[in-house]
Coordinates of C-alpha atoms in Angstrom, one line a residue:
M1 CA 23.3 14.0 42.1
D2 CA 24.5 10.4 42.4
E3 CA 20.9 9.2 42.7
E4 CA 20.0 11.0 39.4
A5 CA 23.0 9.4 37.7
V6 CA 21.9 6.0 38.8
T7 CA 18.4 6.6 37.6
V8 CA 19.6 7.8 34.2
A9 CA 21.9 4.8 33.9
S10 CA 19.1 2.4 34.8
S11 CA 16.8 4.1 32.3
D12 CA 19.4 3.8 29.5
T13 CA 19.9 0.1 30.3
L14 CA 16.2 -0.6 30.1
S15 CA 15.8 1.2 26.8
K16 CA 18.6 -0.7 25.1
P17 CA 17.4 -3.5 22.7
L18 CA 17.9 -7.1 23.7
F19 CA 20.1 -7.8 20.6
R20 CA 22.5 -4.9 19.8
D21 CA 25.0 -4.2 17.1
I22 CA 28.7 -4.6 18.0
T23 CA 30.2 -1.1 18.1
A24 CA 33.2 0.5 19.7
D25 CA 30.9 3.0 21.4
D26 CA 29.2 0.4 23.4
Y27 CA 31.1 0.2 26.7
D28 CA 28.6 -2.1 28.3
P29 CA 28.1 -5.2 26.0
E30 CA 26.2 -7.0 28.7
I31 CA 28.0 -10.3 28.6
T32 CA 26.3 -12.9 30.9
E33 CA 28.6 -15.3 32.8
I34 CA 27.3 -18.6 34.1
E35 CA 29.0 -21.4 36.0
S36 CA 28.8 -24.6 33.9
L37 CA 30.1 -28.1 34.1
C38 CA 33.2 -28.8 32.1
M39 CA 32.7 -31.9 29.9
A40 CA 36.4 -32.6 29.8
C41 CA 37.3 -32.7 33.5
E42 CA 33.8 -32.5 35.1
K43 CA 34.8 -29.5 37.2
Q44 CA 33.2 -26.0 37.1
G45 CA 34.0 -23.7 34.2
I46 CA 32.5 -20.4 33.0
T47 CA 30.1 -20.0 30.1
R48 CA 29.8 -16.5 28.6
L49 CA 26.8 -15.5 26.6
F50 CA 26.7 -12.4 24.3
L51 CA 23.5 -11.3 22.4
T52 CA 24.2 -9.4 19.2
K53 CA 23.1 -9.0 15.6
I54 CA 24.7 -10.0 12.3
P55 CA 22.9 -8.9 9.2
F56 CA 21.6 -11.9 7.1
F57 CA 22.4 -14.1 10.1
R58 CA 19.6 -12.4 12.1
E59 CA 20.1 -12.2 15.8
V60 CA 22.7 -14.5 17.3
I61 CA 23.9 -15.7 20.7
V62 CA 27.6 -16.1 21.0
S63 CA 28.4 -18.8 23.5
S64 CA 31.9 -19.3 24.8
F65 CA 33.0 -21.8 27.5
S66 CA 36.4 -22.0 29.2
C67 CA 37.7 -24.1 32.1
D68 CA 40.7 -22.7 34.1
I69 CA 41.4 -26.1 35.6
C70 CA 42.0 -28.2 32.5
G71 CA 42.2 -25.5 29.9
Y72 CA 39.4 -26.8 27.8
K73 CA 37.7 -24.1 25.6
N74 CA 34.7 -24.2 23.3
A75 CA 32.7 -21.6 21.4
E76 CA 29.5 -21.7 19.2
L77 CA 27.1 -19.5 17.5
L78 CA 23.3 -19.9 18.1
P79 CA 20.5 -18.2 16.2
G80 CA 18.5 -15.9 18.5
G81 CA 16.0 -14.6 16.0
R82 CA 12.9 -15.9 14.5
I83 CA 12.6 -18.8 12.0
Q84 CA 11.7 -17.5 8.5
D85 CA 8.4 -18.2 6.9
R86 CA 10.0 -20.5 4.3
G87 CA 13.1 -22.7 4.0
V88 CA 16.0 -21.7 1.7
S89 CA 18.3 -23.8 -0.5
Y90 CA 21.5 -22.6 -2.1
K91 CA 23.1 -24.5 -5.0
L92 CA 26.7 -23.2 -5.7
T93 CA 28.8 -24.3 -8.6
V94 CA 32.4 -24.0 -7.7
K95 CA 34.4 -23.2 -10.9
E96 CA 37.5 -21.4 -9.8
K97 CA 39.7 -21.1 -6.7
S98 CA 38.1 -17.7 -5.7
D99 CA 34.8 -19.5 -5.2
I100 CA 36.1 -21.4 -2.2
N101 CA 36.6 -18.0 -0.4
R102 CA 32.8 -17.3 -0.5
Q103 CA 31.5 -16.7 3.0
V104 CA 28.8 -19.1 4.2
V105 CA 26.4 -18.7 7.2
Q106 CA 25.4 -22.2 8.4
T107 CA 22.8 -22.6 11.1
Q108 CA 22.4 -25.8 13.2
Y109 CA 19.4 -26.8 11.0
A110 CA 21.3 -26.7 7.7
T111 CA 22.5 -29.7 5.8
I112 CA 25.3 -29.5 3.2
K113 CA 25.7 -31.8 0.3
I114 CA 28.4 -32.4 -2.3
P115 CA 26.8 -34.4 -5.0
L116 CA 30.1 -35.1 -6.9
L117 CA 31.3 -37.3 -3.9
E118 CA 27.8 -38.3 -2.8
F119 CA 28.7 -36.8 0.5
E120 CA 26.3 -35.1 3.0
I121 CA 27.5 -33.2 6.0
P122 CA 25.1 -33.8 8.9
L123 CA 23.6 -31.2 11.2
G124 CA 26.1 -29.4 13.4
K125 CA 26.9 -26.2 15.2
A126 CA 26.0 -22.9 13.7
V127 CA 29.1 -21.2 12.2
L128 CA 30.1 -18.3 10.0
T129 CA 32.7 -19.8 7.7
T130 CA 33.7 -20.1 4.0
V131 CA 33.4 -22.9 1.4
E132 CA 36.9 -23.9 2.1
G133 CA 36.2 -23.9 5.8
I134 CA 33.3 -26.2 5.3
V135 CA 35.5 -28.7 3.5
D136 CA 38.2 -28.4 6.2
R137 CA 35.7 -29.0 8.9
A138 CA 34.4 -32.1 7.1
V139 CA 38.0 -33.4 6.7
E140 CA 38.7 -32.7 10.4
G141 CA 35.6 -34.6 11.4
L142 CA 36.5 -37.7 9.3
E143 CA 40.1 -37.8 10.6
Q144 CA 39.1 -37.3 14.2
D145 CA 39.1 -41.1 15.2
Q146 CA 41.4 -42.4 12.5
V147 CA 44.2 -43.4 14.8
L148 CA 42.0 -45.8 16.8
R149 CA 40.1 -46.8 13.6
R150 CA 43.4 -47.9 11.9
I151 CA 43.9 -50.4 14.7
Q152 CA 40.4 -51.7 15.1
H153 CA 39.1 -51.4 11.5
P154 CA 42.0 -50.9 9.1
E155 CA 39.9 -51.5 6.0
V156 CA 37.4 -48.8 7.0
A157 CA 40.2 -46.4 7.9
E158 CA 41.8 -46.9 4.5
Q159 CA 38.5 -46.1 2.7
I160 CA 38.1 -42.9 4.8
D161 CA 41.7 -41.9 4.0
N162 CA 41.0 -42.2 0.3
F163 CA 37.8 -40.2 0.7
V164 CA 39.6 -37.5 2.6
V165 CA 42.1 -37.2 -0.3
K166 CA 39.1 -36.6 -2.7
L167 CA 37.7 -34.0 -0.3
K168 CA 41.0 -32.1 -0.1
K169 CA 41.3 -32.1 -3.9
L170 CA 38.1 -30.1 -4.1
K171 CA 39.9 -27.1 -2.9
D172 CA 42.2 -27.2 -5.9
V173 CA 39.1 -26.8 -8.2
E174 CA 40.7 -29.0 -10.9
T175 CA 37.1 -29.6 -12.1
S176 CA 33.9 -27.8 -11.3
W177 CA 31.7 -29.2 -8.5
Q178 CA 28.5 -28.3 -6.6
M179 CA 27.7 -27.6 -3.0
I180 CA 24.1 -27.5 -1.8
V181 CA 23.1 -25.8 1.4
E182 CA 19.5 -26.5 2.5
D183 CA 18.1 -24.9 5.6
P184 CA 14.4 -25.3 6.6
S185 CA 14.7 -22.4 9.1
G186 CA 15.6 -20.0 6.2
N187 CA 18.5 -18.4 8.1
S188 CA 21.5 -19.7 6.2
F189 CA 23.3 -17.7 3.6
V190 CA 25.9 -18.1 0.8
E191 CA 27.8 -15.0 -0.4
N192 CA 27.3 -13.6 -3.9
P193 CA 30.5 -11.8 -4.7
R194 CA 29.0 -10.4 -7.9
A195 CA 26.2 -8.6 -6.0
P196 CA 24.2 -6.6 -6.6
H197 CA 24.1 -8.4 -10.0
R198 CA 22.8 -11.9 -10.3
D199 CA 25.3 -14.7 -9.9
H200 CA 24.7 -17.5 -12.4
Q201 CA 26.8 -19.9 -10.4
L202 CA 24.5 -19.5 -7.4
V203 CA 20.9 -20.7 -7.5
V204 CA 18.7 -19.6 -4.6
A205 CA 15.3 -21.3 -4.0
H206 CA 12.8 -21.0 -1.2
F207 CA 10.5 -23.9 -0.3
S208 CA 7.6 -24.6 2.0
R209 CA 8.5 -26.8 5.0
T210 CA 7.1 -30.2 5.5
R211 CA 5.5 -31.2 8.8
A212 CA 8.6 -33.2 9.7
Q213 CA 10.8 -30.2 9.1
D214 CA 8.5 -28.0 11.2
E215 CA 8.9 -30.5 14.1
A216 CA 12.7 -30.7 13.6
I217 CA 13.2 -27.0 14.0
G218 CA 10.8 -26.8 17.0
L219 CA 7.8 -25.1 15.5
R220 CA 4.5 -25.8 17.2
E221 CA 1.6 -27.1 15.2
E222 CA -0.9 -24.5 14.0
I223 CA -3.7 -24.0 16.5
S224 CA -7.4 -23.5 15.7
A225 CA -9.2 -20.2 16.0
G226 CA -11.0 -21.4 19.1
E227 CA -7.8 -22.5 20.8
A228 CA -6.2 -19.2 19.9
Q229 CA -9.0 -17.3 21.6
D230 CA -8.8 -19.5 24.7
S231 CA -5.0 -19.1 24.9
G232 CA -5.2 -15.4 24.6
D233 CA -2.9 -15.1 21.6
V234 CA -5.1 -12.3 20.2
Q235 CA -4.7 -9.6 22.8
S236 CA -7.2 -7.0 21.7
I237 CA -9.5 -5.9 18.9
S238 CA -9.8 -2.2 18.1
H239 CA -13.3 -1.1 17.0
P240 CA -13.9 1.9 14.8
V241 CA -15.7 4.8 16.5
G242 CA -19.5 4.5 16.3
Q243 CA -19.6 0.8 15.3
D244 CA -22.3 -1.1 17.0
D245 CA -20.9 -4.2 18.8
G246 CA -24.1 -6.0 17.8
E247 CA -23.2 -5.9 14.1
G248 CA -20.6 -8.7 14.6
F249 CA -17.0 -9.1 13.5
N250 CA -16.2 -7.2 10.2
T251 CA -12.7 -8.0 8.8
Q252 CA -12.7 -4.7 6.8
N253 CA -13.4 -2.6 9.9
E254 CA -11.4 -4.4 12.6
V255 CA -7.7 -4.0 13.7
L256 CA -6.3 -6.9 15.5
T257 CA -3.4 -6.3 18.0
F258 CA -1.2 -9.1 19.4
Q259 CA 2.0 -9.4 21.3
T260 CA 5.2 -10.4 19.4
N261 CA 8.9 -9.8 19.4
C262 CA 10.6 -7.0 17.4
P263 CA 12.2 -8.4 14.2
N264 CA 15.2 -6.1 14.7
C265 CA 16.1 -6.2 18.4
G266 CA 14.0 -9.1 19.8
S267 CA 12.3 -7.0 22.4
P268 CA 8.6 -7.4 23.2
C269 CA 6.3 -5.2 21.1
E270 CA 2.9 -5.1 19.4
T271 CA 1.9 -5.9 15.9
N272 CA -1.3 -4.5 14.3
M273 CA -3.1 -6.6 11.6
K274 CA -5.8 -5.4 9.3
V275 CA -7.6 -6.7 6.1
V276 CA -7.5 -4.1 3.3
N277 CA -9.3 -4.2 0.0
I278 CA -7.1 -2.9 -2.8
P279 CA -9.2 -1.4 -5.7
F280 CA -9.1 -3.4 -8.9
F281 CA -7.1 -6.2 -7.1
K282 CA -8.1 -8.2 -4.0
E283 CA -8.1 -8.3 -0.3
V284 CA -4.7 -8.4 1.5
I285 CA -3.6 -8.5 5.1
I286 CA -1.3 -5.7 6.3
M287 CA 0.8 -6.4 9.5
A288 CA 2.5 -3.4 11.0
T289 CA 5.1 -3.6 13.8
S290 CA 6.4 -0.7 15.9
C291 CA 9.1 -1.2 18.6
D292 CA 9.5 1.4 21.4
K293 CA 13.0 0.0 22.3
C294 CA 14.9 0.4 19.0
G295 CA 12.4 2.6 17.1
I296 CA 12.1 0.3 14.1
R297 CA 8.8 0.5 12.1
D298 CA 8.1 -2.5 9.8
N299 CA 5.2 -3.6 7.7
E300 CA 4.5 -6.9 6.0
V301 CA 1.8 -7.9 3.5
K302 CA 0.2 -11.3 3.3
S303 CA -2.3 -12.4 0.6
S304 CA -5.6 -13.2 2.1
G305 CA -6.9 -15.3 -0.8
G306 CA -5.4 -18.3 -2.5
M307 CA -2.9 -18.5 -5.3
E308 CA -4.0 -17.5 -8.8
P309 CA -4.4 -20.2 -11.5
M310 CA -1.5 -18.7 -13.4
G311 CA 1.7 -16.8 -12.7
Q312 CA 1.9 -13.1 -13.6
V313 CA 4.6 -10.7 -14.8
M314 CA 3.9 -6.9 -14.4
T315 CA 6.3 -4.5 -16.3
L316 CA 6.0 -0.8 -15.6
E317 CA 8.0 1.8 -17.6
I318 CA 9.0 4.7 -15.4
K319 CA 8.6 8.0 -17.3
T320 CA 7.4 10.6 -14.9
P321 CA 7.8 11.4 -11.1
E322 CA 4.1 10.3 -10.7
D323 CA 5.2 6.8 -11.6
L324 CA 7.5 6.7 -8.6
A325 CA 4.4 7.3 -6.4
R326 CA 2.4 4.3 -7.7
D327 CA 1.3 1.8 -5.1
V328 CA 3.1 -1.5 -5.2
L329 CA 2.2 -4.8 -3.5
K330 CA 5.1 -7.2 -3.7
S331 CA 4.2 -10.5 -2.2
E332 CA 6.7 -12.8 -0.5
T333 CA 6.7 -15.1 -3.6
A334 CA 7.5 -12.3 -6.2
A335 CA 10.8 -11.7 -7.8
F336 CA 11.8 -8.1 -8.7
R337 CA 13.9 -7.1 -11.7
V338 CA 15.3 -3.9 -13.2
P339 CA 16.6 -5.1 -16.7
E340 CA 18.6 -1.8 -17.3
L341 CA 20.7 -2.5 -14.2
D342 CA 21.0 -6.3 -14.8
F343 CA 19.5 -6.6 -11.4
D344 CA 17.4 -9.6 -10.3
M345 CA 16.1 -10.0 -6.7
E346 CA 15.1 -13.5 -5.8
P347 CA 11.6 -14.4 -4.5
G348 CA 11.4 -14.2 -0.7
T349 CA 13.8 -11.3 -0.4
L350 CA 12.4 -8.4 1.6
G351 CA 9.3 -10.5 2.3
G352 CA 5.8 -9.1 1.4
K353 CA 5.8 -5.3 1.0
F354 CA 3.0 -2.7 0.5
T355 CA 4.9 0.4 -0.6
T356 CA 5.5 2.5 -3.7
V357 CA 7.9 2.2 -6.6
E358 CA 10.2 4.7 -4.9
G359 CA 9.9 2.9 -1.6
L360 CA 10.8 -0.5 -3.0
L361 CA 13.9 0.8 -4.7
Q362 CA 15.0 2.3 -1.4
D363 CA 14.3 -0.9 0.4
V364 CA 16.6 -2.7 -2.1
K365 CA 19.3 -0.2 -1.5
N366 CA 19.0 -0.5 2.3
Q367 CA 19.1 -4.3 2.0
L368 CA 22.4 -4.1 0.1
T369 CA 24.1 -1.4 2.2
N370 CA 23.3 -3.3 5.4
N371 CA 25.0 -6.5 4.2
P372 CA 28.3 -6.9 6.0
F373 CA 29.7 -9.1 3.2
F374 CA 29.4 -6.2 0.7
G375 CA 30.2 -3.2 2.9
G376 CA 31.7 -4.5 6.2
D377 CA 35.2 -5.5 7.2
S378 CA 34.9 -8.7 5.2
S379 CA 34.1 -6.9 1.9
Q380 CA 36.6 -6.6 -0.9
S381 CA 37.5 -3.2 -2.4
D382 CA 36.2 -4.0 -5.9
T383 CA 32.9 -5.4 -4.5
N384 CA 32.5 -2.3 -2.3
S385 CA 33.2 0.0 -5.3
K386 CA 30.6 -1.8 -7.5
L387 CA 28.1 -1.6 -4.7
K388 CA 28.5 2.2 -4.3
T389 CA 28.1 2.7 -8.0
F390 CA 25.0 0.5 -8.1
C391 CA 23.4 2.3 -5.1
Q392 CA 24.0 5.6 -6.8
K393 CA 22.1 4.4 -9.8
L394 CA 19.3 3.3 -7.5
D395 CA 19.2 6.7 -5.9
D396 CA 19.0 8.4 -9.4
M397 CA 16.1 6.1 -10.3
S398 CA 14.2 6.6 -7.0
S399 CA 14.7 10.4 -7.1
G400 CA 13.4 10.7 -10.7
K401 CA 16.8 11.8 -12.1
T402 CA 16.9 8.6 -14.3
K403 CA 13.9 7.8 -16.4
G404 CA 12.9 5.3 -19.1
Y405 CA 13.8 2.2 -17.1
H406 CA 11.5 -0.8 -16.4
F407 CA 10.2 -2.0 -13.1
V408 CA 9.3 -5.7 -13.2
L409 CA 7.5 -7.9 -10.7
D410 CA 7.3 -11.6 -11.5
D411 CA 5.0 -13.5 -9.2
P412 CA 4.3 -17.2 -9.9
A413 CA 1.5 -17.0 -7.3
G414 CA -0.1 -14.1 -9.1
N415 CA -0.6 -12.1 -5.8
S416 CA 1.5 -9.0 -6.6
F417 CA 0.1 -5.7 -7.8
I418 CA 1.3 -2.4 -9.4
Q419 CA -1.2 0.5 -9.4
S420 CA -2.7 1.5 -12.8
L421 CA -3.3 5.2 -13.3
C422 CA -5.9 4.5 -16.0
A423 CA -7.9 1.8 -14.2
P424 CA -10.2 0.2 -15.2
D425 CA -8.9 1.1 -18.7
P426 CA -5.6 -0.3 -19.9
D427 CA -2.5 1.6 -18.8
P428 CA -0.1 2.1 -21.7
Q429 CA 2.9 2.1 -19.4
L430 CA 1.9 -1.0 -17.5
E431 CA 2.1 -4.4 -19.2
V432 CA 0.6 -7.4 -17.5
A433 CA 1.3 -10.9 -18.8
H434 CA 0.2 -14.3 -17.5
Y435 CA 2.0 -17.6 -17.8
E436 CA 1.7 -21.2 -16.9
R437 CA 3.8 -22.1 -13.8
T438 CA 6.6 -24.6 -14.3
W439 CA 7.2 -27.6 -12.1
Q440 CA 9.9 -25.8 -10.2
H441 CA 7.5 -22.9 -9.5
N442 CA 4.9 -25.3 -8.1
E443 CA 7.6 -27.0 -6.1
E444 CA 8.7 -23.8 -4.5
L445 CA 5.1 -22.8 -3.8
G446 CA 4.4 -26.2 -2.2
L447 CA 1.8 -27.2 -4.8
N448 CA 3.3 -30.4 -6.1
D449 CA 2.7 -32.2 -2.9
M450 CA -0.7 -30.7 -2.2
K451 CA -3.6 -33.1 -2.8
T452 CA -7.1 -31.6 -2.7
E453 CA -9.1 -34.5 -4.1
N454 CA -9.9 -38.0 -2.8
Y455 CA -7.6 -37.6 0.2
E456 CA -8.1 -39.2 3.6
E457 CA -7.7 -37.4 6.8
M458 CA -4.6 -38.6 8.7

């Protein structure tokens, strides 16, 4: 009996994901303790590591150090998940005192700027804080060596004292000021208390990383196809039944399988990749991931071709239940809007998706309800109430109870698609408009710095 209990316990432990949610039902949080050198007294202390998940902060590693000899303690938060495909920039205009209570997730790769004071906070530890907390940490850092500085360099100390006064006045919000959070890893976050509606005080932009930024966050350089084959990155190729191996590689008929980590729990799993030709559109790459540990099933779509010469806005009027079943390809560069709800989803949110109208509406709802800033312990009652009302409206739309609303995809790269039920003839419910990209669009897509003529190889 005891042996069976041990076997079951071992099986349960192995089936648990690497990164787990913090719940009261988890009696075995698997905290790892390691003897470490104390940097204060140079004796032996204890470092405790805890792997968990925070929505919008991805997977994290909570590290806590304590020394029983000198009493020194230290704690930090390290990202444990993957680096996002694109960097992210948040520009927040602080207009009233309630804005300094906005929660901010700052990774160790993020820089924070306050243009009003021409002040930039350098890279530091990853923290979950608020706008006020960021200002307080900056003040604390500047005042750290002021006692010694007043003796050795009194003029410099006086300048720092004057600057600290200006920093502290920012919390009074006597005049509006801006704070910019830029993170090449794409894992930082600034709260929008008006969610799910758009916040005009908060501008979110995604950008392509430079080579220097890739090196700074530890990304390896892209390897060639020959090197990938030699290194074994592509684990297997699944051939359709009856295909002759002598016919050669056909991207339309092959499924590539390679090893990766689960985007939800971080456990090893497999991702299948296949090129699919969408009728009346173009070829796309569908990547599907299934994890045996946590059971998540995820798919992502990448455009196999280049960017279109012009941006594209597709507007679909939902009138019948059949409209909810239309295929939708939302690329990672597309914004999604529902004008009747005053809802605007920024490009990059949800990544690339190949789904249906109903599926995308449900994905938006799931993204909102899983946000701890809106529905967790840190949420406010009025925000939580607005979120429930908004999600109910999404349910009514996705179930067909509400009709006559508009489903809008705005893709500056022109790589998104909504199925037409009348193709190749025009669809009276689907309006497609093309437009010239702005400089900001090209900047976010990485086109402004791209040179394709008369360049020299570095």
